[in-house]
Amino acid sequence: ESTMTCVAPPSQPKVATVDVSNDGKAFAPYAVNYEYTYLRLDSISQSEGRVDGGDILEVTGYGFYPGMWCRFGDQRSPAQYTNLTSAFCKSPPQTTTATVRVSLSPDGTRQWTESEVYFNYFLELTELRPSEGRAIGGDDIHVFGSGFDQYCSYNCRFGHILVPAIVVSNTHIQCSAPPGSGTVDFA
């Protein structure tokens, strides 16, 4: 039994006949078919996640194989191959909130798929200090989380009242509590 390895030349998706020859003139009496497939991204298992990344998403489509990559906007992430129609990708971190296009590549450097699949990065609020204050308002409220961008403007909402916020860092904004009484939802 003998084995020969050949590198398939580039092609558009199609079925090609593969013949074997040792001199380029006389070919073996039989041929086999080789299918050129293409990457196609159909969907992702969730459409949003935190700006600090790390969400594991199942991507579905066609033509998947080991070594392919996912791209979220401009940020790349290696795919974990499952089978011809399924793989898993970890959302990479982004610097700010954004809705980005998701695409696939056979090697992470070329031929990215064109798709209408999008992923929305959102801010994550983790802590509010202090969580209570005076009814006359005026208390400095510190909001902690991830994804705050110094070039964006933010507001804090106390119930239905919006007040401007100051970006302290990408994990911290500050606002001043308005006058009020009772418990309100904060967003």
PDB file of N, CA and C in Angstrom, residues 72-172:
ATOM      1  N   PHE A  72     -15.049  39.204  15.245  1.00  0.00           N
ATOM      2  CA  PHE A  72     -16.113  40.056  15.779  1.00  0.00           C
ATOM      3  C   PHE A  72     -15.689  41.494  15.516  1.00  0.00           C
ATOM      4  N   GLY A  73     -16.253  42.114  14.474  1.00  0.00           N
ATOM      5  CA  GLY A  73     -15.755  43.430  14.085  1.00  0.00           C
ATOM      6  C   GLY A  73     -14.327  43.280  13.580  1.00  0.00           C
ATOM      7  N   ASP A  74     -13.371  43.921  14.268  1.00  0.00           N
ATOM      8  CA  ASP A  74     -11.959  43.832  13.896  1.00  0.00           C
ATOM      9  C   ASP A  74     -11.174  42.853  14.767  1.00  0.00           C
ATOM     10  N   GLN A  75     -11.823  42.256  15.755  1.00  0.00           N
ATOM     11  CA  GLN A  75     -11.127  41.397  16.706  1.00  0.00           C
ATOM     12  C   GLN A  75     -11.312  39.923  16.330  1.00  0.00           C
ATOM     13  N   ARG A  76     -10.198  39.175  16.299  1.00  0.00           N
ATOM     14  CA  ARG A  76     -10.236  37.764  15.897  1.00  0.00           C
ATOM     15  C   ARG A  76     -10.190  36.838  17.104  1.00  0.00           C
ATOM     16  N   SER A  77     -10.712  35.631  16.896  1.00  0.00           N
ATOM     17  CA  SER A  77     -10.743  34.608  17.934  1.00  0.00           C
ATOM     18  C   SER A  77     -10.689  33.232  17.257  1.00  0.00           C
ATOM     19  N   PRO A  78      -9.817  32.323  17.718  1.00  0.00           N
ATOM     20  CA  PRO A  78      -9.785  30.993  17.088  1.00  0.00           C
ATOM     21  C   PRO A  78     -11.084  30.234  17.350  1.00  0.00           C
ATOM     22  N   ALA A  79     -11.514  29.487  16.364  1.00  0.00           N
ATOM     23  CA  ALA A  79     -12.738  28.683  16.498  1.00  0.00           C
ATOM     24  C   ALA A  79     -12.380  27.287  17.000  1.00  0.00           C
ATOM     25  N   GLN A  80     -13.266  26.713  17.790  1.00  0.00           N
ATOM     26  CA  GLN A  80     -13.126  25.330  18.226  1.00  0.00           C
ATOM     27  C   GLN A  80     -14.044  24.486  17.336  1.00  0.00           C
ATOM     28  N   TYR A  81     -13.443  23.745  16.420  1.00  0.00           N
ATOM     29  CA  TYR A  81     -14.189  22.946  15.436  1.00  0.00           C
ATOM     30  C   TYR A  81     -14.984  21.839  16.131  1.00  0.00           C
ATOM     31  N   THR A  82     -16.221  21.667  15.695  1.00  0.00           N
ATOM     32  CA  THR A  82     -17.060  20.569  16.164  1.00  0.00           C
ATOM     33  C   THR A  82     -17.336  19.600  15.021  1.00  0.00           C
ATOM     34  N   ASN A  83     -17.895  20.138  13.937  1.00  0.00           N
ATOM     35  CA  ASN A  83     -18.161  19.333  12.745  1.00  0.00           C
ATOM     36  C   ASN A  83     -18.344  20.259  11.543  1.00  0.00           C
ATOM     37  N   LEU A  84     -18.763  19.736  10.428  1.00  0.00           N
ATOM     38  CA  LEU A  84     -18.887  20.493   9.188  1.00  0.00           C
ATOM     39  C   LEU A  84     -19.815  21.701   9.309  1.00  0.00           C
ATOM     40  N   THR A  85     -20.778  21.653  10.245  1.00  0.00           N
ATOM     41  CA  THR A  85     -21.775  22.713  10.353  1.00  0.00           C
ATOM     42  C   THR A  85     -21.782  23.436  11.693  1.00  0.00           C
ATOM     43  N   SER A  86     -20.850  23.120  12.592  1.00  0.00           N
ATOM     44  CA  SER A  86     -20.882  23.718  13.924  1.00  0.00           C
ATOM     45  C   SER A  86     -19.475  23.915  14.490  1.00  0.00           C
ATOM     46  N   ALA A  87     -19.295  25.036  15.191  1.00  0.00           N
ATOM     47  CA  ALA A  87     -18.044  25.331  15.882  1.00  0.00           C
ATOM     48  C   ALA A  87     -18.365  26.261  17.048  1.00  0.00           C
ATOM     49  N   PHE A  88     -17.381  26.483  17.912  1.00  0.00           N
ATOM     50  CA  PHE A  88     -17.549  27.395  19.039  1.00  0.00           C
ATOM     51  C   PHE A  88     -16.485  28.476  18.974  1.00  0.00           C
ATOM     52  N   CYS A  89     -16.885  29.705  19.287  1.00  0.00           N
ATOM     53  CA  CYS A  89     -15.968  30.837  19.319  1.00  0.00           C
ATOM     54  C   CYS A  89     -16.166  31.595  20.617  1.00  0.00           C
ATOM     55  N   LYS A  90     -15.069  32.139  21.132  1.00  0.00           N
ATOM     56  CA  LYS A  90     -15.130  32.991  22.323  1.00  0.00           C
ATOM     57  C   LYS A  90     -15.114  34.441  21.855  1.00  0.00           C
ATOM     58  N   SER A  91     -16.085  35.215  22.331  1.00  0.00           N
ATOM     59  CA  SER A  91     -16.115  36.622  21.933  1.00  0.00           C
ATOM     60  C   SER A  91     -14.888  37.338  22.500  1.00  0.00           C
ATOM     61  N   PRO A  92     -14.119  38.010  21.647  1.00  0.00           N
ATOM     62  CA  PRO A  92     -12.951  38.750  22.135  1.00  0.00           C
ATOM     63  C   PRO A  92     -13.393  40.066  22.770  1.00  0.00           C
ATOM     64  N   PRO A  93     -12.570  40.659  23.617  1.00  0.00           N
ATOM     65  CA  PRO A  93     -12.957  41.939  24.221  1.00  0.00           C
ATOM     66  C   PRO A  93     -12.999  43.063  23.192  1.00  0.00           C
ATOM     67  N   GLN A  94     -13.847  44.028  23.454  1.00  0.00           N
ATOM     68  CA  GLN A  94     -13.930  45.250  22.659  1.00  0.00           C
ATOM     69  C   GLN A  94     -13.632  46.422  23.588  1.00  0.00           C
ATOM     70  N   THR A  95     -13.280  47.555  23.035  1.00  0.00           N
ATOM     71  CA  THR A  95     -12.958  48.717  23.864  1.00  0.00           C
ATOM     72  C   THR A  95     -14.188  49.487  24.304  1.00  0.00           C
ATOM     73  N   THR A  96     -15.312  49.306  23.615  1.00  0.00           N
ATOM     74  CA  THR A  96     -16.528  50.031  23.962  1.00  0.00           C
ATOM     75  C   THR A  96     -17.743  49.255  23.458  1.00  0.00           C
ATOM     76  N   THR A  97     -18.919  49.727  23.807  1.00  0.00           N
ATOM     77  CA  THR A  97     -20.135  49.081  23.320  1.00  0.00           C
ATOM     78  C   THR A  97     -20.209  49.258  21.806  1.00  0.00           C
ATOM     79  N   ALA A  98     -20.699  48.248  21.151  1.00  0.00           N
ATOM     80  CA  ALA A  98     -20.810  48.305  19.692  1.00  0.00           C
ATOM     81  C   ALA A  98     -21.592  47.099  19.206  1.00  0.00           C
ATOM     82  N   THR A  99     -22.194  47.241  18.043  1.00  0.00           N
ATOM     83  CA  THR A  99     -22.764  46.111  17.331  1.00  0.00           C
ATOM     84  C   THR A  99     -21.822  45.824  16.174  1.00  0.00           C
ATOM     85  N   VAL A 100     -21.293  44.611  16.129  1.00  0.00           N
ATOM     86  CA  VAL A 100     -20.271  44.276  15.135  1.00  0.00           C
ATOM     87  C   VAL A 100     -20.706  43.088  14.294  1.00  0.00           C
ATOM     88  N   ARG A 101     -20.169  43.028  13.087  1.00  0.00           N
ATOM     89  CA  ARG A 101     -20.440  41.910  12.182  1.00  0.00           C
ATOM     90  C   ARG A 101     -19.562  40.726  12.600  1.00  0.00           C
ATOM     91  N   VAL A 102     -20.119  39.540  12.546  1.00  0.00           N
ATOM     92  CA  VAL A 102     -19.377  38.310  12.824  1.00  0.00           C
ATOM     93  C   VAL A 102     -19.071  37.638  11.489  1.00  0.00           C
ATOM     94  N   SER A 103     -17.831  37.186  11.313  1.00  0.00           N
ATOM     95  CA  SER A 103     -17.451  36.498  10.084  1.00  0.00           C
ATOM     96  C   SER A 103     -16.464  35.383  10.401  1.00  0.00           C
ATOM     97  N   LEU A 104     -16.211  34.532   9.420  1.00  0.00           N
ATOM     98  CA  LEU A 104     -15.329  33.373   9.576  1.00  0.00           C
ATOM     99  C   LEU A 104     -14.235  33.412   8.521  1.00  0.00           C
ATOM    100  N   SER A 105     -13.101  32.786   8.844  1.00  0.00           N
ATOM    101  CA  SER A 105     -11.997  32.669   7.901  1.00  0.00           C
ATOM    102  C   SER A 105     -11.376  31.289   8.041  1.00  0.00           C
ATOM    103  N   PRO A 106     -10.882  30.722   6.941  1.00  0.00           N
ATOM    104  CA  PRO A 106     -10.249  29.406   7.040  1.00  0.00           C
ATOM    105  C   PRO A 106      -8.973  29.426   7.885  1.00  0.00           C
ATOM    106  N   ASP A 107      -8.279  30.575   7.922  1.00  0.00           N
ATOM    107  CA  ASP A 107      -7.007  30.609   8.650  1.00  0.00           C
ATOM    108  C   ASP A 107      -6.806  31.873   9.484  1.00  0.00           C
ATOM    109  N   GLY A 108      -7.789  32.736   9.553  1.00  0.00           N
ATOM    110  CA  GLY A 108      -7.691  33.944  10.356  1.00  0.00           C
ATOM    111  C   GLY A 108      -6.991  35.105   9.685  1.00  0.00           C
ATOM    112  N   THR A 109      -6.581  34.956   8.433  1.00  0.00           N
ATOM    113  CA  THR A 109      -5.860  36.042   7.771  1.00  0.00           C
ATOM    114  C   THR A 109      -6.473  36.454   6.443  1.00  0.00           C
ATOM    115  N   ARG A 110      -7.282  35.605   5.846  1.00  0.00           N
ATOM    116  CA  ARG A 110      -7.786  35.914   4.511  1.00  0.00           C
ATOM    117  C   ARG A 110      -9.187  35.360   4.335  1.00  0.00           C
ATOM    118  N   GLN A 111      -9.826  35.770   3.272  1.00  0.00           N
ATOM    119  CA  GLN A 111     -11.111  35.215   2.858  1.00  0.00           C
ATOM    120  C   GLN A 111     -12.139  35.175   3.984  1.00  0.00           C
ATOM    121  N   TRP A 112     -12.411  36.314   4.592  1.00  0.00           N
ATOM    122  CA  TRP A 112     -13.442  36.369   5.616  1.00  0.00           C
ATOM    123  C   TRP A 112     -14.812  36.296   4.955  1.00  0.00           C
ATOM    124  N   THR A 113     -15.718  35.540   5.562  1.00  0.00           N
ATOM    125  CA  THR A 113     -17.063  35.413   5.003  1.00  0.00           C
ATOM    126  C   THR A 113     -17.802  36.739   5.103  1.00  0.00           C
ATOM    127  N   GLU A 114     -18.713  36.946   4.210  1.00  0.00           N
ATOM    128  CA  GLU A 114     -19.643  38.067   4.306  1.00  0.00           C
ATOM    129  C   GLU A 114     -20.924  37.493   4.889  1.00  0.00           C
ATOM    130  N   SER A 115     -21.393  38.094   5.967  1.00  0.00           N
ATOM    131  CA  SER A 115     -22.615  37.574   6.588  1.00  0.00           C
ATOM    132  C   SER A 115     -23.447  38.734   7.108  1.00  0.00           C
ATOM    133  N   GLU A 116     -24.669  38.432   7.425  1.00  0.00           N
ATOM    134  CA  GLU A 116     -25.562  39.393   8.061  1.00  0.00           C
ATOM    135  C   GLU A 116     -25.788  38.963   9.503  1.00  0.00           C
ATOM    136  N   VAL A 117     -24.755  38.422  10.129  1.00  0.00           N
ATOM    137  CA  VAL A 117     -24.814  37.984  11.522  1.00  0.00           C
ATOM    138  C   VAL A 117     -24.078  39.024  12.355  1.00  0.00           C
ATOM    139  N   TYR A 118     -24.745  39.522  13.398  1.00  0.00           N
ATOM    140  CA  TYR A 118     -24.179  40.586  14.225  1.00  0.00           C
ATOM    141  C   TYR A 118     -24.169  40.192  15.703  1.00  0.00           C
ATOM    142  N   PHE A 119     -23.212  40.785  16.433  1.00  0.00           N
ATOM    143  CA  PHE A 119     -23.079  40.565  17.871  1.00  0.00           C
ATOM    144  C   PHE A 119     -23.024  41.934  18.535  1.00  0.00           C
ATOM    145  N   ASN A 120     -23.830  42.121  19.577  1.00  0.00           N
ATOM    146  CA  ASN A 120     -23.916  43.395  20.272  1.00  0.00           C
ATOM    147  C   ASN A 120     -23.153  43.326  21.598  1.00  0.00           C
ATOM    148  N   TYR A 121     -22.139  44.160  21.718  1.00  0.00           N
ATOM    149  CA  TYR A 121     -21.394  44.270  22.982  1.00  0.00           C
ATOM    150  C   TYR A 121     -22.084  45.303  23.869  1.00  0.00           C
ATOM    151  N   PHE A 122     -22.339  44.951  25.122  1.00  0.00           N
ATOM    152  CA  PHE A 122     -23.031  45.872  26.024  1.00  0.00           C
ATOM    153  C   PHE A 122     -22.185  46.148  27.264  1.00  0.00           C
ATOM    154  N   LEU A 123     -22.531  47.252  27.931  1.00  0.00           N
ATOM    155  CA  LEU A 123     -21.896  47.604  29.193  1.00  0.00           C
ATOM    156  C   LEU A 123     -22.365  46.649  30.277  1.00  0.00           C
ATOM    157  N   GLU A 124     -21.491  46.359  31.188  1.00  0.00           N
ATOM    158  CA  GLU A 124     -21.885  45.534  32.326  1.00  0.00           C
ATOM    159  C   GLU A 124     -21.719  46.370  33.584  1.00  0.00           C
ATOM    160  N   LEU A 125     -22.828  46.564  34.316  1.00  0.00           N
ATOM    161  CA  LEU A 125     -22.789  47.279  35.589  1.00  0.00           C
ATOM    162  C   LEU A 125     -22.658  46.250  36.702  1.00  0.00           C
ATOM    163  N   THR A 126     -21.647  46.442  37.550  1.00  0.00           N
ATOM    164  CA  THR A 126     -21.392  45.445  38.598  1.00  0.00           C
ATOM    165  C   THR A 126     -21.626  45.967  40.011  1.00  0.00           C
ATOM    166  N   GLU A 127     -21.513  47.286  40.178  1.00  0.00           N
ATOM    167  CA  GLU A 127     -21.641  47.811  41.542  1.00  0.00           C
ATOM    168  C   GLU A 127     -22.061  49.269  41.501  1.00  0.00           C
ATOM    169  N   LEU A 128     -22.841  49.681  42.497  1.00  0.00           N
ATOM    170  CA  LEU A 128     -23.306  51.047  42.665  1.00  0.00           C
ATOM    171  C   LEU A 128     -22.964  51.448  44.100  1.00  0.00           C
ATOM    172  N   ARG A 129     -22.162  52.546  44.266  1.00  0.00           N
ATOM    173  CA  ARG A 129     -21.783  52.990  45.615  1.00  0.00           C
ATOM    174  C   ARG A 129     -22.016  54.482  45.751  1.00  0.00           C
ATOM    175  N   PRO A 130     -22.671  54.945  46.775  1.00  0.00           N
ATOM    176  CA  PRO A 130     -23.466  54.156  47.716  1.00  0.00           C
ATOM    177  C   PRO A 130     -24.773  53.730  47.054  1.00  0.00           C
ATOM    178  N   SER A 131     -25.433  52.774  47.638  1.00  0.00           N
ATOM    179  CA  SER A 131     -26.684  52.279  47.061  1.00  0.00           C
ATOM    180  C   SER A 131     -27.901  52.983  47.657  1.00  0.00           C
ATOM    181  N   GLU A 132     -27.663  53.938  48.553  1.00  0.00           N
ATOM    182  CA  GLU A 132     -28.756  54.741  49.100  1.00  0.00           C
ATOM    183  C   GLU A 132     -28.200  56.124  49.446  1.00  0.00           C
ATOM    184  N   GLY A 133     -29.097  57.114  49.517  1.00  0.00           N
ATOM    185  CA  GLY A 133     -28.637  58.474  49.792  1.00  0.00           C
ATOM    186  C   GLY A 133     -29.742  59.348  50.332  1.00  0.00           C
ATOM    187  N   ARG A 134     -29.410  60.625  50.484  1.00  0.00           N
ATOM    188  CA  ARG A 134     -30.330  61.614  51.065  1.00  0.00           C
ATOM    189  C   ARG A 134     -31.451  61.969  50.088  1.00  0.00           C
ATOM    190  N   ALA A 135     -32.639  62.253  50.607  1.00  0.00           N
ATOM    191  CA  ALA A 135     -33.790  62.621  49.777  1.00  0.00           C
ATOM    192  C   ALA A 135     -33.562  63.943  49.055  1.00  0.00           C
ATOM    193  N   ILE A 136     -32.719  64.805  49.581  1.00  0.00           N
ATOM    194  CA  ILE A 136     -32.468  66.095  48.930  1.00  0.00           C
ATOM    195  C   ILE A 136     -31.547  65.950  47.720  1.00  0.00           C
ATOM    196  N   GLY A 137     -30.976  64.743  47.529  1.00  0.00           N
ATOM    197  CA  GLY A 137     -30.098  64.495  46.394  1.00  0.00           C
ATOM    198  C   GLY A 137     -28.720  65.089  46.591  1.00  0.00           C
ATOM    199  N   GLY A 138     -27.942  65.134  45.530  1.00  0.00           N
ATOM    200  CA  GLY A 138     -26.610  65.718  45.567  1.00  0.00           C
ATOM    201  C   GLY A 138     -25.491  64.757  45.925  1.00  0.00           C
ATOM    202  N   ASP A 139     -25.815  63.543  46.316  1.00  0.00           N
ATOM    203  CA  ASP A 139     -24.769  62.574  46.657  1.00  0.00           C
ATOM    204  C   ASP A 139     -24.039  62.124  45.392  1.00  0.00           C
ATOM    205  N   ASP A 140     -22.700  62.020  45.474  1.00  0.00           N
ATOM    206  CA  ASP A 140     -21.926  61.461  44.371  1.00  0.00           C
ATOM    207  C   ASP A 140     -22.135  59.952  44.334  1.00  0.00           C
ATOM    208  N   ILE A 141     -22.561  59.471  43.207  1.00  0.00           N
ATOM    209  CA  ILE A 141     -22.822  58.041  43.025  1.00  0.00           C
ATOM    210  C   ILE A 141     -21.738  57.493  42.104  1.00  0.00           C
ATOM    211  N   HIS A 142     -21.091  56.425  42.517  1.00  0.00           N
ATOM    212  CA  HIS A 142     -20.038  55.779  41.735  1.00  0.00           C
ATOM    213  C   HIS A 142     -20.584  54.479  41.157  1.00  0.00           C
ATOM    214  N   VAL A 143     -20.516  54.358  39.850  1.00  0.00           N
ATOM    215  CA  VAL A 143     -21.018  53.185  39.148  1.00  0.00           C
ATOM    216  C   VAL A 143     -19.804  52.442  38.583  1.00  0.00           C
ATOM    217  N   PHE A 144     -19.707  51.169  38.888  1.00  0.00           N
ATOM    218  CA  PHE A 144     -18.594  50.352  38.423  1.00  0.00           C
ATOM    219  C   PHE A 144     -19.111  49.287  37.459  1.00  0.00           C
ATOM    220  N   GLY A 145     -18.284  48.918  36.525  1.00  0.00           N
ATOM    221  CA  GLY A 145     -18.643  47.912  35.529  1.00  0.00           C
ATOM    222  C   GLY A 145     -17.534  47.779  34.515  1.00  0.00           C
ATOM    223  N   SER A 146     -17.897  47.594  33.262  1.00  0.00           N
ATOM    224  CA  SER A 146     -16.894  47.489  32.203  1.00  0.00           C
ATOM    225  C   SER A 146     -17.447  48.089  30.924  1.00  0.00           C
ATOM    226  N   GLY A 147     -16.530  48.632  30.119  1.00  0.00           N
ATOM    227  CA  GLY A 147     -16.896  49.123  28.803  1.00  0.00           C
ATOM    228  C   GLY A 147     -17.170  50.598  28.702  1.00  0.00           C
ATOM    229  N   PHE A 148     -16.884  51.387  29.737  1.00  0.00           N
ATOM    230  CA  PHE A 148     -17.096  52.832  29.644  1.00  0.00           C
ATOM    231  C   PHE A 148     -15.994  53.434  28.773  1.00  0.00           C
ATOM    232  N   ASP A 149     -16.380  54.290  27.848  1.00  0.00           N
ATOM    233  CA  ASP A 149     -15.449  54.902  26.903  1.00  0.00           C
ATOM    234  C   ASP A 149     -15.348  56.389  27.211  1.00  0.00           C
ATOM    235  N   GLN A 150     -14.141  56.893  27.412  1.00  0.00           N
ATOM    236  CA  GLN A 150     -13.952  58.294  27.771  1.00  0.00           C
ATOM    237  C   GLN A 150     -14.425  59.258  26.692  1.00  0.00           C
ATOM    238  N   TYR A 151     -14.589  58.777  25.461  1.00  0.00           N
ATOM    239  CA  TYR A 151     -15.022  59.636  24.367  1.00  0.00           C
ATOM    240  C   TYR A 151     -16.532  59.602  24.154  1.00  0.00           C
ATOM    241  N   CYS A 152     -17.241  58.853  24.996  1.00  0.00           N
ATOM    242  CA  CYS A 152     -18.700  58.780  24.906  1.00  0.00           C
ATOM    243  C   CYS A 152     -19.314  59.541  26.073  1.00  0.00           C
ATOM    244  N   SER A 153     -20.536  59.959  25.896  1.00  0.00           N
ATOM    245  CA  SER A 153     -21.250  60.598  27.008  1.00  0.00           C
ATOM    246  C   SER A 153     -22.258  59.599  27.568  1.00  0.00           C
ATOM    247  N   TYR A 154     -22.395  59.607  28.886  1.00  0.00           N
ATOM    248  CA  TYR A 154     -23.288  58.689  29.580  1.00  0.00           C
ATOM    249  C   TYR A 154     -24.197  59.473  30.506  1.00  0.00           C
ATOM    250  N   ASN A 155     -25.323  58.857  30.814  1.00  0.00           N
ATOM    251  CA  ASN A 155     -26.250  59.389  31.801  1.00  0.00           C
ATOM    252  C   ASN A 155     -26.539  58.297  32.807  1.00  0.00           C
ATOM    253  N   CYS A 156     -26.854  58.711  34.024  1.00  0.00           N
ATOM    254  CA  CYS A 156     -27.385  57.790  35.028  1.00  0.00           C
ATOM    255  C   CYS A 156     -28.881  58.066  35.095  1.00  0.00           C
ATOM    256  N   ARG A 157     -29.669  57.024  35.183  1.00  0.00           N
ATOM    257  CA  ARG A 157     -31.119  57.200  35.266  1.00  0.00           C
ATOM    258  C   ARG A 157     -31.582  56.713  36.630  1.00  0.00           C
ATOM    259  N   PHE A 158     -32.202  57.605  37.358  1.00  0.00           N
ATOM    260  CA  PHE A 158     -32.797  57.294  38.651  1.00  0.00           C
ATOM    261  C   PHE A 158     -34.300  57.319  38.434  1.00  0.00           C
ATOM    262  N   GLY A 159     -34.938  56.147  38.352  1.00  0.00           N
ATOM    263  CA  GLY A 159     -36.352  56.110  37.993  1.00  0.00           C
ATOM    264  C   GLY A 159     -36.501  56.663  36.592  1.00  0.00           C
ATOM    265  N   HIS A 160     -37.144  57.844  36.470  1.00  0.00           N
ATOM    266  CA  HIS A 160     -37.330  58.479  35.158  1.00  0.00           C
ATOM    267  C   HIS A 160     -36.474  59.724  34.999  1.00  0.00           C
ATOM    268  N   ILE A 161     -35.598  59.987  35.947  1.00  0.00           N
ATOM    269  CA  ILE A 161     -34.777  61.197  35.905  1.00  0.00           C
ATOM    270  C   ILE A 161     -33.377  60.864  35.406  1.00  0.00           C
ATOM    271  N   LEU A 162     -32.972  61.552  34.336  1.00  0.00           N
ATOM    272  CA  LEU A 162     -31.630  61.377  33.778  1.00  0.00           C
ATOM    273  C   LEU A 162     -30.714  62.476  34.306  1.00  0.00           C
ATOM    274  N   VAL A 163     -29.510  62.075  34.709  1.00  0.00           N
ATOM    275  CA  VAL A 163     -28.488  63.046  35.098  1.00  0.00           C
ATOM    276  C   VAL A 163     -27.198  62.681  34.372  1.00  0.00           C
ATOM    277  N   PRO A 164     -26.392  63.681  33.986  1.00  0.00           N
ATOM    278  CA  PRO A 164     -25.153  63.380  33.261  1.00  0.00           C
ATOM    279  C   PRO A 164     -24.144  62.653  34.146  1.00  0.00           C
ATOM    280  N   ALA A 165     -23.324  61.829  33.504  1.00  0.00           N
ATOM    281  CA  ALA A 165     -22.280  61.083  34.212  1.00  0.00           C
ATOM    282  C   ALA A 165     -20.916  61.525  33.694  1.00  0.00           C
ATOM    283  N   ILE A 166     -19.922  61.374  34.539  1.00  0.00           N
ATOM    284  CA  ILE A 166     -18.535  61.664  34.182  1.00  0.00           C
ATOM    285  C   ILE A 166     -17.795  60.338  34.124  1.00  0.00           C
ATOM    286  N   VAL A 167     -17.034  60.113  33.053  1.00  0.00           N
ATOM    287  CA  VAL A 167     -16.239  58.888  32.938  1.00  0.00           C
ATOM    288  C   VAL A 167     -14.954  59.082  33.741  1.00  0.00           C
ATOM    289  N   VAL A 168     -14.768  58.237  34.745  1.00  0.00           N
ATOM    290  CA  VAL A 168     -13.558  58.260  35.565  1.00  0.00           C
ATOM    291  C   VAL A 168     -12.508  57.329  34.956  1.00  0.00           C
ATOM    292  N   SER A 169     -12.961  56.153  34.505  1.00  0.00           N
ATOM    293  CA  SER A 169     -12.090  55.176  33.838  1.00  0.00           C
ATOM    294  C   SER A 169     -12.973  54.252  33.012  1.00  0.00           C
ATOM    295  N   ASN A 170     -12.374  53.265  32.352  1.00  0.00           N
ATOM    296  CA  ASN A 170     -13.192  52.342  31.547  1.00  0.00           C
ATOM    297  C   ASN A 170     -14.015  51.390  32.420  1.00  0.00           C
ATOM    298  N   THR A 171     -13.816  51.449  33.746  1.00  0.00           N
ATOM    299  CA  THR A 171     -14.592  50.608  34.667  1.00  0.00           C
ATOM    300  C   THR A 171     -15.374  51.417  35.697  1.00  0.00           C
ATOM    301  N   HIS A 172     -15.405  52.767  35.539  1.00  0.00           N
ATOM    302  CA  HIS A 172     -15.976  53.603  36.609  1.00  0.00           C
ATOM    303  C   HIS A 172     -16.536  54.896  36.019  1.00  0.00           C
TER     304      HIS A 172
END
